[in-house]
Structures are given as structure tokens and as C-alpha cells.
Short mmCIF file of C-alpha atoms in Angstrom, two decimals:
data_model
loop_
_atom_site.label_atom_id
_atom_site.label_comp_id
_atom_site.label_asym_id
_atom_site.label_seq_id
_atom_site.Cartn_x
_atom_site.Cartn_y
_atom_site.Cartn_z
CA UNK A 272 -3.75 22.67 22.93
CA UNK A 273 -7.50 22.87 23.14
CA UNK A 274 -10.03 20.20 22.34
CA UNK A 275 -11.35 21.93 19.22
CA UNK A 276 -7.95 22.19 17.56
CA UNK A 277 -7.13 18.58 18.43
CA UNK A 278 -10.45 17.36 17.03
CA UNK A 279 -9.88 19.42 13.89
CA UNK A 280 -6.48 17.76 13.41
CA UNK A 281 -7.97 14.30 13.97
CA UNK A 282 -10.69 14.94 11.44
CA UNK A 283 -8.40 16.53 8.86
CA UNK A 284 -6.00 13.59 8.72
CA UNK A 285 -6.32 11.38 5.66
CA UNK A 286 -4.56 8.32 4.32
CA UNK A 287 -2.69 9.92 1.44
CA UNK A 288 -1.69 7.65 -1.42
CA UNK A 289 -0.65 10.09 -4.14
CA UNK A 290 2.54 12.02 -3.45
CA UNK A 291 4.58 14.70 -5.15
CA UNK A 292 7.98 13.58 -6.41
CA UNK A 293 9.65 15.95 -3.92
CA UNK A 294 12.19 14.04 -1.78
CA UNK A 295 11.76 13.80 1.99
CA UNK A 296 14.93 14.67 3.95
CA UNK A 297 15.98 12.19 6.63
CA UNK A 298 15.50 14.90 9.29
CA UNK A 299 11.78 14.98 8.53
CA UNK A 300 11.50 11.23 9.05
CA UNK A 301 13.41 11.59 12.30
CA UNK A 302 10.94 14.25 13.43
CA UNK A 303 8.14 11.77 12.85
CA UNK A 304 9.92 9.15 14.93
CA UNK A 305 10.39 11.78 17.63
CA UNK A 306 6.59 12.05 17.74
CA UNK A 307 6.26 8.27 17.95
CA UNK A 308 8.75 8.22 20.81
CA UNK A 309 6.23 9.97 23.04
CA UNK A 310 3.43 7.46 22.53
CA UNK A 311 2.20 5.57 25.59
CA UNK A 312 3.21 1.92 26.03
CA UNK A 313 2.55 -0.84 28.53
CA UNK A 314 4.87 -0.43 31.50
CA UNK A 315 6.71 2.17 29.41
CA UNK A 316 8.15 -0.74 27.44
CA UNK A 317 8.52 1.35 24.24
CA UNK A 318 8.60 -1.78 22.08
CA UNK A 319 8.99 0.06 18.77
CA UNK A 320 12.01 0.52 16.58
CA UNK A 321 12.15 2.04 13.12
CA UNK A 322 13.90 1.87 9.78
CA UNK A 323 13.89 5.15 7.86
CA UNK A 324 14.22 4.99 4.09
CA UNK A 325 14.33 7.89 1.67
CA UNK A 326 16.48 6.23 -0.96
CA UNK A 327 14.28 6.36 -4.05
CA UNK A 328 15.63 3.10 -5.41
CA UNK A 329 15.10 1.16 -2.18
CA UNK A 330 11.59 2.55 -1.68
CA UNK A 331 10.80 1.45 -5.21
CA UNK A 332 12.17 -2.07 -4.57
CA UNK A 333 10.16 -2.37 -1.36
CA UNK A 334 7.03 -1.35 -3.23
CA UNK A 335 7.45 -4.33 -5.57
CA UNK A 336 7.11 -6.72 -2.63
CA UNK A 337 4.15 -4.88 -1.13
CA UNK A 338 1.20 -5.97 -3.22
CA UNK A 339 -1.26 -3.68 -1.45
CA UNK A 340 0.88 -0.58 -1.96
CA UNK A 341 -0.52 1.01 -5.09
CA UNK A 342 1.27 4.33 -5.66
CA UNK A 343 4.88 5.51 -5.55
CA UNK A 344 6.08 7.34 -2.44
CA UNK A 345 9.35 9.19 -1.84
CA UNK A 346 9.98 7.82 1.65
CA UNK A 347 9.06 5.03 3.97
CA UNK A 348 9.13 4.31 7.68
CA UNK A 349 9.18 0.66 8.68
CA UNK A 350 7.86 0.18 12.18
CA UNK A 351 9.19 -2.87 14.00
CA UNK A 352 8.56 -4.43 17.38
CA UNK A 353 11.77 -5.00 19.27
CA UNK A 354 11.29 -8.51 20.71
CA UNK A 355 13.61 -7.67 23.60
CA UNK A 356 11.07 -5.11 24.81
CA UNK A 357 7.91 -6.88 23.69
CA UNK A 358 4.85 -7.27 25.94
CA UNK A 359 1.35 -8.60 25.28
CA UNK A 360 0.37 -5.03 24.45
CA UNK A 361 3.06 -4.20 21.92
CA UNK A 362 0.70 -4.14 18.95
CA UNK A 363 -1.64 -1.78 20.80
CA UNK A 364 1.31 0.41 21.78
CA UNK A 365 2.57 0.45 18.20
CA UNK A 366 -0.85 1.65 17.06
CA UNK A 367 -0.51 4.64 19.37
CA UNK A 368 2.99 5.33 18.01
CA UNK A 369 1.66 5.08 14.46
CA UNK A 370 -1.08 7.61 15.19
CA UNK A 371 1.51 10.01 16.61
CA UNK A 372 3.42 9.71 13.34
CA UNK A 373 0.33 10.26 11.22
CA UNK A 374 -0.81 13.33 13.14
CA UNK A 375 2.67 14.75 13.34
CA UNK A 376 3.04 14.32 9.57
CA UNK A 377 -0.26 16.14 9.02
CA UNK A 378 1.01 19.06 11.11
CA UNK A 379 4.21 19.17 9.01
CA UNK A 380 2.32 19.30 5.72
CA UNK A 381 3.23 15.68 4.95
CA UNK A 382 0.93 12.86 4.01
CA UNK A 383 1.17 9.26 5.14
CA UNK A 384 -0.42 5.92 4.48
CA UNK A 385 -0.02 2.89 6.73
CA UNK A 386 0.54 -0.29 4.72
CA UNK A 387 0.27 -3.77 6.16
CA UNK A 388 0.89 -5.64 2.93
CA UNK A 389 4.53 -6.75 2.69
CA UNK A 390 6.55 -9.94 2.81
CA UNK A 391 8.46 -10.08 6.07
CA UNK A 392 11.12 -12.68 5.10
CA UNK A 393 11.99 -10.74 1.95
CA UNK A 394 12.37 -7.34 3.59
CA UNK A 395 14.22 -8.88 6.54
CA UNK A 396 16.77 -10.35 4.15
CA UNK A 397 16.88 -7.30 1.90
CA UNK A 398 17.45 -4.78 4.68
CA UNK A 399 19.42 -7.14 6.94
CA UNK A 400 16.99 -6.66 9.79
CA UNK A 401 18.12 -8.59 12.88
CA UNK A 402 15.95 -11.41 14.27
CA UNK A 403 14.89 -9.45 17.35
CA UNK A 404 13.15 -6.83 15.20
CA UNK A 405 9.78 -7.81 13.73
CA UNK A 406 8.56 -5.49 10.96
CA UNK A 407 4.87 -4.87 11.55
CA UNK A 408 4.00 -1.83 9.49
CA UNK A 409 5.09 0.28 6.53
CA UNK A 410 4.23 3.96 6.62
CA UNK A 411 4.57 5.66 3.23
CA UNK A 412 5.53 9.33 3.59
CA UNK A 413 5.50 12.18 1.11
CA UNK A 414 4.14 15.58 0.24
CA UNK A 415 0.50 15.03 -0.69
CA UNK A 416 -0.58 15.36 -4.28
CA UNK A 417 -4.21 14.84 -3.35
CA UNK A 418 -6.65 15.66 -0.61
CA UNK A 419 -8.80 12.56 -0.32
CA UNK A 420 -12.36 13.15 0.84
CA UNK A 421 -13.21 12.22 4.40
CA UNK A 422 -14.28 8.63 4.76
CA UNK A 423 -17.42 7.76 6.65
CA UNK A 424 -17.45 6.86 10.32
CA UNK A 425 -19.93 4.84 12.31
CA UNK A 426 -22.25 7.07 14.32
CA UNK A 427 -21.37 7.49 17.97
CA UNK A 428 -24.50 5.65 19.03
CA UNK A 429 -23.38 2.59 17.12
CA UNK A 430 -19.99 2.62 18.80
CA UNK A 431 -21.13 3.05 22.38
CA UNK A 432 -22.48 -0.32 23.43
CA UNK A 433 -23.66 0.71 26.85
CA UNK A 434 -23.61 3.65 29.21
CA UNK A 435 -23.44 2.82 32.88
CA UNK A 436 -24.13 5.82 35.09
CA UNK A 437 -25.18 9.37 34.25
CA UNK B 160 16.97 6.57 -12.01
CA UNK B 161 18.02 4.33 -14.90
CA UNK B 162 15.20 3.39 -17.24
CA UNK B 163 13.80 -0.07 -16.77
CA UNK B 164 14.59 -2.82 -19.24
CA UNK B 165 12.18 -5.61 -20.15
CA UNK B 166 14.16 -7.86 -17.81
CA UNK B 167 13.77 -5.34 -14.97
CA UNK B 168 10.05 -5.12 -15.59
CA UNK B 169 9.61 -8.86 -15.77
CA UNK B 170 11.44 -9.11 -12.45
CA UNK B 171 9.14 -6.45 -10.99
CA UNK B 172 6.12 -8.54 -11.98
CA UNK B 173 7.81 -11.60 -10.52
CA UNK B 174 8.36 -9.77 -7.20
CA UNK B 175 4.75 -8.68 -7.16
CA UNK B 176 3.47 -12.19 -7.80
CA UNK B 177 5.75 -13.91 -5.28
CA UNK B 178 4.77 -11.34 -2.66
CA UNK B 179 1.11 -11.71 -3.54
CA UNK B 180 1.18 -15.50 -3.23
CA UNK B 181 2.95 -15.22 0.12
CA UNK B 182 0.43 -12.68 1.41
CA UNK B 183 -2.61 -14.44 -0.04
CA UNK B 184 -1.65 -17.65 1.73
CA UNK B 185 -1.65 -15.61 4.92
CA UNK B 186 -3.70 -12.62 6.01
CA UNK B 187 -4.52 -11.30 2.53
CA UNK B 188 -6.39 -14.33 1.22
CA UNK B 189 -9.36 -12.19 0.21
CA UNK B 190 -7.19 -9.95 -1.95
CA UNK B 191 -6.42 -12.75 -4.45
CA UNK B 192 -8.78 -11.48 -7.19
CA UNK B 193 -7.52 -7.92 -7.00
CA UNK B 194 -3.88 -9.07 -7.05
CA UNK B 195 -4.61 -11.01 -10.24
CA UNK B 196 -6.20 -7.95 -11.76
CA UNK B 197 -3.20 -5.86 -10.72
CA UNK B 198 -1.01 -8.40 -12.51
CA UNK B 199 -3.07 -7.96 -15.67
CA UNK B 200 -2.61 -4.22 -15.24
CA UNK B 201 1.17 -4.69 -14.99
CA UNK B 202 1.13 -6.95 -18.06
CA UNK B 203 -0.54 -4.16 -20.02
CA UNK B 204 2.78 -2.26 -19.84
CA UNK B 205 4.94 -5.13 -21.10
CA UNK B 206 4.83 -3.94 -24.74
CA UNK B 207 6.42 -0.65 -23.59
CA UNK B 208 9.49 -2.66 -22.67
CA UNK B 209 9.29 -5.33 -25.34
CA UNK B 210 8.09 -3.59 -28.51
CA UNK B 211 7.67 -6.85 -30.49
CA UNK B 212 4.71 -7.59 -28.21
CA UNK B 213 1.62 -5.87 -29.53
CA UNK B 214 -0.44 -6.03 -26.36
CA UNK B 215 -4.16 -6.43 -26.67
CA UNK B 216 -7.43 -4.67 -26.10
CA UNK B 217 -8.33 -6.70 -23.04
CA UNK B 218 -5.21 -5.56 -21.22
CA UNK B 219 -5.91 -2.00 -22.28
CA UNK B 220 -9.40 -2.29 -20.84
CA UNK B 221 -7.90 -3.46 -17.56
CA UNK B 222 -5.53 -0.51 -17.60
CA UNK B 223 -8.35 1.95 -18.23
CA UNK B 224 -10.41 0.38 -15.45
CA UNK B 225 -7.60 0.53 -12.86
CA UNK B 226 -6.55 4.04 -13.81
CA UNK B 227 -10.16 5.18 -13.77
CA UNK B 228 -10.24 4.74 -10.00
CA UNK B 229 -6.77 3.73 -8.77
CA UNK B 230 -7.73 3.67 -5.11
CA UNK B 231 -10.96 1.74 -5.39
CA UNK B 232 -10.63 -0.51 -8.44
CA UNK B 233 -10.18 -3.55 -6.19
CA UNK B 234 -13.39 -3.05 -4.28
CA UNK B 235 -16.46 -5.10 -4.83
CA UNK B 236 -18.96 -4.81 -6.39
CA UNK B 237 -17.26 -2.76 -9.12
CA UNK B 238 -14.45 -5.30 -9.54
CA UNK B 239 -16.96 -8.10 -9.95
CA UNK B 240 -18.96 -6.10 -12.48
CA UNK B 241 -15.85 -5.19 -14.47
CA UNK B 242 -14.52 -8.76 -14.52
CA UNK B 243 -17.90 -10.04 -15.60
CA UNK B 244 -17.87 -7.61 -18.53
CA UNK B 245 -14.24 -8.47 -19.27
CA UNK B 246 -15.12 -12.16 -19.38
CA UNK B 247 -17.65 -11.48 -22.14
CA UNK B 248 -15.06 -9.43 -24.02
CA UNK B 249 -12.67 -12.33 -23.59
CA UNK B 250 -15.11 -14.69 -25.31
CA UNK B 251 -15.49 -12.25 -28.21
CA UNK B 252 -11.72 -11.98 -28.53
CA UNK B 253 -11.30 -15.77 -28.51
CA UNK B 254 -13.92 -16.08 -31.26
CA UNK B 255 -12.24 -13.33 -33.30
CA UNK B 256 -8.86 -15.03 -33.03
CA UNK B 257 -10.26 -18.46 -33.92
CA UNK B 258 -11.90 -16.90 -36.95
CA UNK B 259 -8.62 -15.37 -38.00
CA UNK B 260 -6.83 -18.70 -37.60
CA UNK B 261 -9.41 -20.50 -39.74
CA UNK B 262 -8.92 -17.94 -42.48
CA UNK B 263 -5.15 -18.34 -42.53
#
């Protein structure tokens, strides 16, 4: 991997919200989790655990309790923190795992959109999620039916507060 | 998948509203206005499931607005502008209906 190709992948990634109706096989979702598996974590704690859902009916039900989720998607990954492996850095670690999923999906021709809007008690009951797993993120997955334009980014100079040294 | 009945659709709206209240009491407080508009959007489809309901122009305007830019309809300032215009339309509709009632 060279820097140019990595930067190209980072810049090409979009949050995709419109998907084709084409189903997503479970193996594809597992491939995405395989990418997440290799994310860094504090003390190698690997606090994440996942629910993979490609049942059209269940995805549709989960959408009804996710007010910020606006379009239908054929599949969903629910990222959880496993409390038994939790550290102070678990949310940071999960962000790295999420990015692995998003980039991996891009490389597989899939589109994703992270969704933070869902009711934890309802999905916990609905999917019988045990108490030691805390759902923290939905990731909608599907074959893109759009190529959203790139969103703006703050200029580098605005992001670098200070340079110390040469 | 089996086609939705009116009961199914009403339940879907109920789910959306319960979830919205729960989220708006927590981290999504600022999304209250857009969730209400989304509810109006969902209500615009009720007549598809319950044909004796005629629907109304206001709901159709909401539908057109949301579908005009599904990914950004909730953003300010366009949401504020639209709701301001809708509020004027609402007054006109109230007047029209009052007029009709007086005549009958």
C-alpha cells in the first residue's frame, strides 16, 4: 500500500444513504467485521462485538425506532461495546473499528452510513442483547444507489493548532 | 414482504414517535423540529392505507419538501424557511375551512 492509494481511498469514501434493493449476504458482513477485528485498541482490549442483520424485515423494524435513519437499507451492523473488555478508551477504539468497516466496505463496492440515532432499551429487548453488550452504533450497509458529493473539510491550517519544532 | 395495513402503518408512526421522544430527551434534543416534520411527512401517506381519509394539501407540501431534498430537508435555515411558509399556508387553510363551515 502506498500513501497515494490510501489517501485516494480515504477521500473517496462517502456516507451512503441510498441503496439498491440487492440483498447483502452474511459473508459480506462478516468480511467487514474481519476488517474491524484488526483495528487498534487500548491494551489490545478489543472491546467491540457485533450483531449482523440482513433480514429485510428486521432491518425495517429497526429503522422504525431509529428516527435519524432516513432511507431503507438491506443490511445493518450493530456495533456494541462488550463491558467485560471495556476500558476508558473503548469509544475511541470503536471509532477506529468503524473506520475499518467503512473503508473495507468502500473497497468491496459497498456503501455504509453510521447511524447514532436509535433507542437502546428497545433494540436490546427486541434482539435479546445481553446486559454486558452496549449497542453504540448502527452501520447501514448496502450497494450504493448514489454517489454523494464530497463534503467540505476544514483547511489543514485550521486543524493544526500549533507546530512545535521544524 | 407483506403489504402494510393501516394498523401496521399507524404502528410504524407510533414507533417513530416513541423513539423520537426518547432520543429528543437525550442526545438528540436539537432534532425535535425535524422529527415533527418527519412525522408530518409520514402522516401524508396515511390516506394510502386508509382511503376514507382524503389527506390535505399541507401534508402534500411537506411531502414535496422532504422528497425534494431527502438528505438535507432537516437542516436550517431551509427547514425554518419552509415551516414559516407552511405556517402561512396553514392560516389560509384554516380560513378556507371556517368559510366552508359557515356556508354549511
